[in-house]
Short mmCIF file of C-alpha atoms in Angstrom, two decimals:
data_model
loop_
_atom_site.label_atom_id
_atom_site.label_comp_id
_atom_site.label_asym_id
_atom_site.label_seq_id
_atom_site.Cartn_x
_atom_site.Cartn_y
_atom_site.Cartn_z
CA UNK P 940 -3.39 1.79 30.12
CA UNK P 941 -6.73 2.64 28.49
CA UNK P 942 -5.90 6.32 28.59
CA UNK P 943 -2.61 5.78 26.79
CA UNK P 944 -4.27 3.62 24.13
CA UNK P 945 -6.84 6.35 23.50
CA UNK P 946 -4.08 8.96 23.28
CA UNK P 947 -2.32 6.90 20.64
CA UNK P 948 -5.55 6.38 18.72
CA UNK P 949 -6.38 10.10 18.83
CA UNK P 950 -2.98 10.99 17.35
CA UNK P 951 -4.02 9.31 14.11
CA UNK P 952 -7.78 9.51 14.21
CA UNK P 953 -9.64 11.72 16.68
CA UNK P 954 -12.96 10.56 15.32
CA UNK P 955 -12.26 7.05 16.63
CA UNK P 956 -12.66 8.30 20.21
CA UNK P 957 -16.27 9.40 19.73
CA UNK P 958 -17.26 6.61 17.34
CA UNK P 959 -19.94 4.34 18.81
CA UNK P 960 -20.40 1.85 16.01
CA UNK P 961 -19.00 -1.57 15.29
CA UNK P 962 -17.08 -1.18 12.04
CA UNK P 963 -14.62 1.71 11.93
CA UNK P 964 -13.02 0.45 8.74
CA UNK P 965 -16.21 0.05 6.75
CA UNK P 966 -17.55 3.36 8.07
CA UNK P 967 -14.42 5.13 6.84
CA UNK P 968 -13.24 6.20 10.30
CA UNK P 969 -9.86 4.50 9.87
CA UNK P 970 -8.02 2.90 7.01
CA UNK P 971 -5.27 0.30 6.78
CA UNK P 972 -2.56 2.94 7.09
CA UNK P 973 -4.02 4.27 10.32
CA UNK P 974 -3.98 0.72 11.66
CA UNK P 975 -0.30 0.31 10.80
CA UNK P 976 0.57 3.48 12.70
CA UNK P 977 -1.57 2.58 15.72
CA UNK P 978 -0.14 -0.95 15.87
CA UNK P 979 3.41 0.38 15.70
CA UNK P 980 2.84 2.84 18.55
CA UNK P 981 1.01 0.30 20.70
CA UNK P 982 3.86 -2.20 20.32
CA UNK P 983 6.38 0.42 21.32
CA UNK P 984 4.36 1.84 24.20
CA UNK P 985 3.53 -1.50 25.82
CA UNK P 986 6.57 -3.48 24.63
CA UNK P 987 4.35 -6.13 23.05
CA UNK P 988 4.32 -7.87 19.70
CA UNK P 989 1.02 -7.65 17.83
CA UNK P 990 1.23 -10.58 15.47
CA UNK P 991 -0.16 -10.09 11.96
CA UNK P 992 -2.94 -12.59 12.73
CA UNK P 993 -4.43 -10.04 15.17
CA UNK P 994 -4.31 -7.17 12.70
CA UNK P 995 -7.75 -7.75 11.28
CA UNK P 996 -10.80 -5.51 10.97
CA UNK P 997 -12.55 -7.33 13.85
CA UNK P 998 -9.88 -6.20 16.35
CA UNK P 999 -9.99 -2.62 15.13
CA UNK P 1000 -13.73 -2.26 14.78
CA UNK P 1001 -13.88 0.33 17.60
CA UNK P 1002 -11.75 1.64 20.46
CA UNK P 1003 -13.09 -0.99 22.86
CA UNK P 1004 -11.89 -3.78 20.59
CA UNK P 1005 -8.42 -2.22 20.39
CA UNK P 1006 -8.24 -1.93 24.18
CA UNK P 1007 -9.36 -5.55 24.54
CA UNK P 1008 -6.69 -6.68 22.10
CA UNK P 1009 -3.91 -4.92 24.01
CA UNK P 1010 -5.19 -6.30 27.33
CA UNK P 1011 -5.23 -9.81 25.93
CA UNK P 1012 -1.66 -9.50 24.65
CA UNK P 1013 -0.41 -8.06 27.92
CA UNK P 1014 -1.89 -11.01 29.79
CA UNK P 1015 -0.21 -13.57 27.53
CA UNK R 262 -25.90 10.67 -21.32
CA UNK R 263 -23.98 13.91 -21.85
CA UNK R 264 -20.34 12.84 -22.06
CA UNK R 265 -18.95 11.21 -25.14
CA UNK R 266 -17.27 7.83 -24.86
CA UNK R 267 -17.12 4.66 -26.87
CA UNK R 268 -16.57 2.51 -23.76
CA UNK R 269 -19.64 0.49 -22.84
CA UNK R 270 -18.11 -0.95 -19.70
CA UNK R 271 -15.50 -0.08 -17.09
CA UNK R 272 -13.98 -3.00 -15.24
CA UNK R 273 -11.83 -2.29 -12.19
CA UNK R 274 -9.28 -4.70 -10.79
CA UNK R 275 -7.19 -4.04 -7.69
CA UNK R 276 -7.13 -3.53 -3.94
CA UNK R 277 -6.44 -0.86 -1.37
CA UNK R 278 -7.07 2.82 -1.03
CA UNK R 279 -6.55 3.89 -4.63
CA UNK R 280 -8.83 1.16 -5.92
CA UNK R 281 -11.57 2.28 -3.56
CA UNK R 282 -11.20 5.91 -4.67
CA UNK R 283 -11.16 5.00 -8.37
CA UNK R 284 -14.21 2.80 -7.87
CA UNK R 285 -16.15 5.56 -6.13
CA UNK R 286 -15.16 8.15 -8.72
CA UNK R 287 -16.08 5.97 -11.67
CA UNK R 288 -19.37 5.18 -9.98
CA UNK R 289 -20.05 8.87 -9.53
CA UNK R 290 -19.60 9.58 -13.24
CA UNK R 291 -21.56 6.64 -14.67
CA UNK R 292 -24.80 8.47 -15.26
CA UNK R 293 -23.04 11.14 -17.29
CA UNK R 294 -21.39 8.57 -19.52
CA UNK R 295 -23.79 5.65 -19.44
CA UNK R 296 -21.22 2.86 -18.99
CA UNK R 297 -21.68 -0.24 -16.86
CA UNK R 298 -19.21 -0.86 -14.04
CA UNK R 299 -17.85 -4.11 -12.66
CA UNK R 300 -15.29 -4.80 -9.97
CA UNK R 301 -13.11 -7.87 -9.63
CA UNK R 302 -11.26 -8.67 -6.43
CA UNK R 303 -8.26 -10.81 -7.29
CA UNK R 304 -5.98 -10.28 -4.28
CA UNK R 305 -7.63 -10.40 -0.88
CA UNK R 306 -6.46 -7.99 1.80
CA UNK R 307 -7.63 -7.93 5.43
CA UNK R 308 -8.81 -4.33 5.40
CA UNK R 309 -10.34 -4.25 1.95
CA UNK R 310 -13.54 -2.22 1.73
CA UNK R 311 -14.17 -2.61 -1.99
CA UNK R 312 -16.85 -5.26 -1.51
CA UNK R 313 -18.65 -2.87 0.80
CA UNK R 314 -18.33 -0.02 -1.73
CA UNK R 315 -19.77 -2.28 -4.44
CA UNK R 316 -22.70 -3.27 -2.23
CA UNK R 317 -23.45 0.37 -1.36
CA UNK R 318 -23.38 1.52 -4.98
CA UNK R 319 -24.88 -1.66 -6.47
CA UNK R 320 -21.81 -2.43 -8.54
CA UNK R 321 -21.41 -6.07 -9.63
CA UNK R 322 -18.64 -7.62 -7.57
CA UNK R 323 -16.71 -10.77 -8.36
CA UNK R 324 -13.97 -12.49 -6.45
CA UNK R 325 -11.63 -14.39 -8.79
CA UNK R 326 -8.41 -15.32 -7.01
CA UNK R 327 -7.13 -17.91 -9.49
CA UNK R 328 -4.94 -16.33 -12.21
CA UNK R 329 -6.04 -18.70 -14.95
CA UNK R 330 -9.69 -18.24 -14.11
CA UNK R 331 -9.25 -14.46 -14.15
CA UNK R 332 -7.47 -14.55 -17.51
CA UNK R 333 -10.26 -16.71 -18.91
CA UNK R 334 -12.96 -14.40 -17.55
CA UNK R 335 -11.31 -11.30 -19.00
CA UNK R 336 -10.72 -13.12 -22.28
CA UNK R 337 -14.46 -13.47 -22.73
CA UNK R 338 -15.06 -9.71 -22.89
CA UNK R 339 -16.56 -8.77 -26.23
CA UNK R 340 -17.76 -5.20 -25.80
CA UNK R 341 -15.60 -2.09 -25.80
CA UNK R 342 -14.20 -2.01 -22.27
CA UNK R 343 -11.87 0.13 -20.23
CA UNK R 344 -10.05 -2.09 -17.76
CA UNK R 345 -8.57 -0.13 -14.86
CA UNK R 346 -5.75 -1.85 -13.02
CA UNK R 347 -5.16 0.00 -9.73
CA UNK R 348 -2.81 -1.56 -7.14
CA UNK R 349 -2.91 -4.83 -8.96
CA UNK R 350 -0.20 -7.46 -9.38
CA UNK R 351 -2.00 -9.59 -11.96
CA UNK R 352 -0.08 -9.55 -15.24
CA UNK R 353 -2.39 -9.32 -18.22
CA UNK R 354 -1.65 -11.93 -20.89
CA UNK R 355 -0.56 -10.59 -24.27
CA UNK R 356 -3.64 -12.15 -25.89
CA UNK R 357 -5.83 -9.88 -23.74
CA UNK R 358 -3.73 -6.73 -24.11
CA UNK R 359 -3.78 -7.04 -27.88
CA UNK R 360 -7.59 -7.14 -28.20
CA UNK R 361 -8.61 -3.93 -30.00
CA UNK R 362 -11.84 -3.51 -28.05
CA UNK R 363 -10.12 -3.62 -24.64
CA UNK R 364 -8.08 -0.71 -23.31
CA UNK R 365 -6.14 -1.37 -20.13
CA UNK R 366 -4.66 1.34 -17.96
CA UNK R 367 -2.47 0.72 -14.94
CA UNK R 368 -1.24 2.69 -11.94
CA UNK R 369 2.43 2.18 -11.13
CA UNK R 370 3.84 3.55 -7.88
CA UNK R 371 6.97 5.12 -9.35
CA UNK R 372 7.96 7.61 -12.04
CA UNK R 373 8.36 5.30 -15.02
CA UNK R 374 10.63 4.49 -16.76
CA UNK R 375 12.44 4.46 -13.38
CA UNK R 376 11.77 1.64 -10.90
CA UNK R 377 9.58 -0.67 -12.95
CA UNK R 378 8.39 -3.93 -11.42
CA UNK R 379 7.45 -4.61 -7.83
CA UNK R 380 7.70 -2.77 -4.51
CA UNK R 381 8.86 0.52 -5.98
CA UNK R 382 8.33 2.47 -2.70
CA UNK R 383 10.83 0.12 -1.06
CA UNK R 384 13.49 0.60 -3.69
CA UNK R 385 13.26 4.38 -3.93
CA UNK R 386 13.69 4.68 -0.15
CA UNK R 387 16.50 2.14 -0.05
CA UNK R 388 18.33 3.81 -2.93
CA UNK R 389 18.16 7.14 -1.11
CA UNK R 390 15.98 8.94 -3.64
CA UNK R 391 14.64 12.33 -2.57
CA UNK R 392 11.66 12.35 -4.92
CA UNK R 393 9.40 9.80 -6.53
CA UNK R 394 5.84 9.70 -7.82
CA UNK R 395 3.21 7.77 -9.70
CA UNK R 396 2.44 6.90 -13.28
CA UNK R 397 -0.80 5.98 -14.97
CA UNK R 398 0.01 4.29 -18.26
CA UNK R 399 -1.53 2.22 -21.01
CA UNK R 400 -0.78 -1.46 -20.61
CA UNK R 401 1.16 -3.37 -23.23
CA UNK R 402 2.42 -6.93 -23.29
CA UNK R 403 5.62 -5.86 -21.49
CA UNK R 404 5.64 -5.11 -17.75
CA UNK R 405 5.33 -1.38 -17.00
CA UNK R 406 6.30 -0.49 -20.56
CA UNK R 407 3.22 1.26 -21.94
CA UNK R 408 2.92 4.90 -22.89
CA UNK R 409 2.38 7.39 -20.09
CA UNK R 410 -0.99 9.05 -19.51
CA UNK R 411 -0.09 11.18 -16.50
CA UNK R 412 2.54 11.38 -13.77
CA UNK R 413 2.67 13.14 -10.43
CA UNK R 414 5.64 13.67 -8.12
CA UNK R 415 6.17 13.82 -4.38
CA UNK R 416 9.00 14.23 -1.92
CA UNK R 417 10.50 11.32 0.04
CA UNK R 418 11.03 12.80 3.48
CA UNK R 419 14.03 11.68 5.58
CA UNK R 420 12.04 9.52 8.00
CA UNK R 421 9.47 8.18 5.56
CA UNK R 422 8.63 4.51 5.81
CA UNK R 423 7.53 2.36 2.89
CA UNK R 424 3.90 2.25 4.02
CA UNK R 425 3.77 6.05 4.48
CA UNK R 426 5.17 6.58 1.00
CA UNK R 427 2.71 4.03 -0.38
CA UNK R 428 -0.18 5.96 1.15
CA UNK R 429 1.07 9.25 -0.30
CA UNK R 430 1.46 7.64 -3.71
CA UNK R 431 -2.07 6.25 -3.56
CA UNK R 432 -3.42 9.74 -2.87
CA UNK R 433 -1.49 11.07 -5.86
CA UNK R 434 -2.75 8.22 -8.02
CA UNK R 435 -6.38 8.96 -7.16
CA UNK R 436 -5.85 12.66 -7.87
CA UNK R 437 -4.16 11.95 -11.21
CA UNK R 438 -6.91 9.53 -12.19
CA UNK R 439 -9.62 12.11 -11.60
CA UNK R 440 -7.68 14.67 -13.66
CA UNK R 441 -7.23 12.39 -16.65
CA UNK R 442 -10.51 10.44 -16.61
CA UNK R 443 -12.31 12.56 -19.20
CA UNK R 444 -9.46 12.29 -21.70
CA UNK R 445 -9.13 8.56 -21.14
CA UNK R 446 -12.84 8.10 -21.77
CA UNK R 447 -12.69 10.28 -24.88
CA UNK R 448 -9.57 8.37 -26.01
CA UNK R 449 -7.88 11.71 -26.53
CA UNK R 450 -4.90 11.30 -24.19
CA UNK R 451 -1.63 12.55 -25.66
CA UNK R 452 0.29 9.61 -24.23
CA UNK R 453 4.06 9.84 -24.05
CA UNK R 454 6.32 6.92 -24.85
CA UNK R 455 8.60 6.03 -21.97
CA UNK R 456 11.78 5.85 -24.04
CA UNK R 457 13.32 3.35 -21.65
CA UNK R 458 16.55 1.43 -22.01
CA UNK R 459 15.58 -2.19 -22.82
CA UNK R 460 18.25 -3.34 -20.34
CA UNK R 461 16.77 -1.33 -17.43
CA UNK R 462 16.62 -2.95 -14.02
CA UNK R 463 13.29 -4.64 -13.32
CA UNK R 464 12.56 -5.11 -9.62
CA UNK R 465 11.16 -8.57 -8.82
CA UNK R 466 8.81 -9.52 -6.03
CA UNK R 467 11.34 -11.89 -4.47
CA UNK R 468 14.10 -9.28 -4.24
CA UNK R 469 14.78 -7.75 -0.83
CA UNK R 470 17.08 -4.77 -0.26
CA UNK R 471 20.42 -5.89 1.16
CA UNK R 472 18.95 -9.43 1.29
CA UNK R 473 17.03 -8.23 4.32
CA UNK R 474 20.10 -8.04 6.54
CA UNK R 475 22.45 -5.46 7.96
CA UNK R 476 25.78 -5.67 9.75
CA UNK R 477 26.65 -3.74 12.88
CA UNK R 478 29.46 -2.19 10.85
CA UNK R 479 26.93 -0.53 8.52
CA UNK R 480 26.30 3.12 9.22
CA UNK R 481 23.22 3.92 11.35
CA UNK R 482 21.82 5.93 8.45
CA UNK R 483 22.11 2.93 6.11
CA UNK R 484 20.48 0.68 8.70
CA UNK R 485 17.65 3.19 9.26
CA UNK R 486 17.12 3.46 5.51
CA UNK R 487 16.94 -0.32 5.14
CA UNK R 488 14.46 -0.65 8.01
CA UNK R 489 12.24 2.11 6.62
CA UNK R 490 12.41 0.73 3.10
CA UNK R 491 10.90 -2.65 4.03
CA UNK R 492 8.43 -1.32 6.62
CA UNK R 493 4.87 -2.07 5.49
CA UNK R 494 3.62 -2.64 9.03
CA UNK R 495 2.14 -6.10 9.49
CA UNK R 496 1.51 -6.66 5.80
CA UNK R 497 4.44 -9.09 5.63
CA UNK R 498 5.61 -7.95 2.22
CA UNK R 499 9.12 -8.79 3.38
CA UNK R 500 10.44 -11.09 6.10
CA UNK R 501 11.82 -9.46 9.28
CA UNK R 502 15.19 -7.80 8.89
CA UNK R 503 18.05 -9.79 10.37
CA UNK R 504 21.44 -9.00 11.83
CA UNK R 505 24.01 -10.46 14.19
CA UNK R 506 24.37 -9.22 17.74
CA UNK R 507 27.39 -10.42 19.72
CA UNK R 508 27.87 -13.25 17.26
CA UNK R 509 24.27 -14.44 17.51
CA UNK R 510 21.65 -14.25 14.77
CA UNK R 511 18.87 -11.81 15.60
CA UNK R 512 15.64 -10.67 14.02
CA UNK R 513 14.43 -7.06 14.22
CA UNK R 514 11.03 -6.71 15.89
CA UNK R 515 10.65 -2.96 15.62
CA UNK R 516 12.59 0.27 15.40
CA UNK R 517 12.05 3.94 16.07
CA UNK R 518 13.95 7.20 15.82
CA UNK R 519 13.91 8.88 19.24
CA UNK R 520 15.50 11.94 20.85
CA UNK R 521 18.62 11.10 22.81
CA UNK R 522 17.00 11.97 26.13
CA UNK R 523 14.31 9.30 25.64
CA UNK R 524 16.83 6.48 25.81
CA UNK R 525 15.89 3.69 28.21
CA UNK R 526 18.23 0.73 28.19
CA UNK R 527 16.84 -2.77 28.36
CA UNK R 528 17.18 -6.29 27.10
CA UNK R 529 17.49 -6.97 23.40
CA UNK R 530 17.69 -3.27 22.61
CA UNK R 531 20.19 -1.45 20.43
CA UNK R 532 20.71 2.28 20.23
CA UNK R 533 22.59 3.73 17.29
CA UNK R 534 23.42 7.42 16.85
CA UNK R 535 21.58 9.34 14.14
CA UNK R 536 21.92 12.97 13.10
CA UNK R 537 20.40 15.82 15.01
CA UNK R 538 20.75 14.44 18.53
CA UNK R 539 18.63 11.41 17.77
CA UNK R 540 19.03 7.71 18.26
CA UNK R 541 17.82 4.74 16.26
CA UNK R 542 16.22 2.44 18.82
CA UNK R 543 16.05 -1.17 17.62
CA UNK R 544 14.24 -3.95 19.44
CA UNK R 545 15.38 -7.42 18.41
CA UNK R 546 15.17 -10.99 19.52
CA UNK R 547 17.66 -13.82 19.07
CA UNK R 548 16.72 -16.55 16.67
#
């Protein structure tokens, strides 16, 4: 699962895979359009619904946060 | 100060990518011109970075979300000011627009005089346009009626979604702004009147293409165009698209164009044939 999430992320932003910080949006690694694309692909890949309330900077601050979000939604 | 301008202050109002780029550009030129900069956040968006940009570049930042309060704040401006409206839905009152010491310019995400009003990327996709673009114009009391400073065009590709087109338009807007900044500051723009028909269609915020619904008798291409036209990701500009499946009301969760060999049947899935050996895969749920 993690591998597939990272593949999706790298399609839109390779830099996100090597980023070690805590604020990808503020550091200009991703923007809101990247997030839309990533969310769309994640939903399709894992057949989950990522509600708008989860699409916030906190959940996309780095790749670990994105993985954690998907894991949480898969467990629900 | 090397560059000539009568503007003492630049005030920026807006959100999103183009606002951030305009803010950074204007900040980068301030020493040349000597103006003061201020940013006002009126509409709050979850991924906004403008507050961060202001903090980094020491630009005064205000958050004024109430329309009346914003109008009152802007109404107090007394010095010669350029007000840049970039991705902004606040309508400037006539009393403000008519002040001789305030010049307001606005970015509209369509090629005015076509598609004035709201959600232009949605309507150009829905109407099957092949090209669109952006307009920077001077603001008058009427909505999207002012004379044109600069326009730039782009293609609408066959699979383009509203949010992808919006991003492309924002890039064009930032590029056009940089190209015309010096002339705007020198007040030497050869602005072109729009020459619009007073009865032209104005697109309202509450309007949704096809009332946000499709029938199974619609062509797959029409359905795909509708879905793409209202697709802003999770930004909830529009409610989910609805249809009827086997007599039951259903809401569309997501859609995707896929090659025919990637078809995998499952529950609450529709597959409709598109050109070129592709399918429109639609995931729905009953409501």
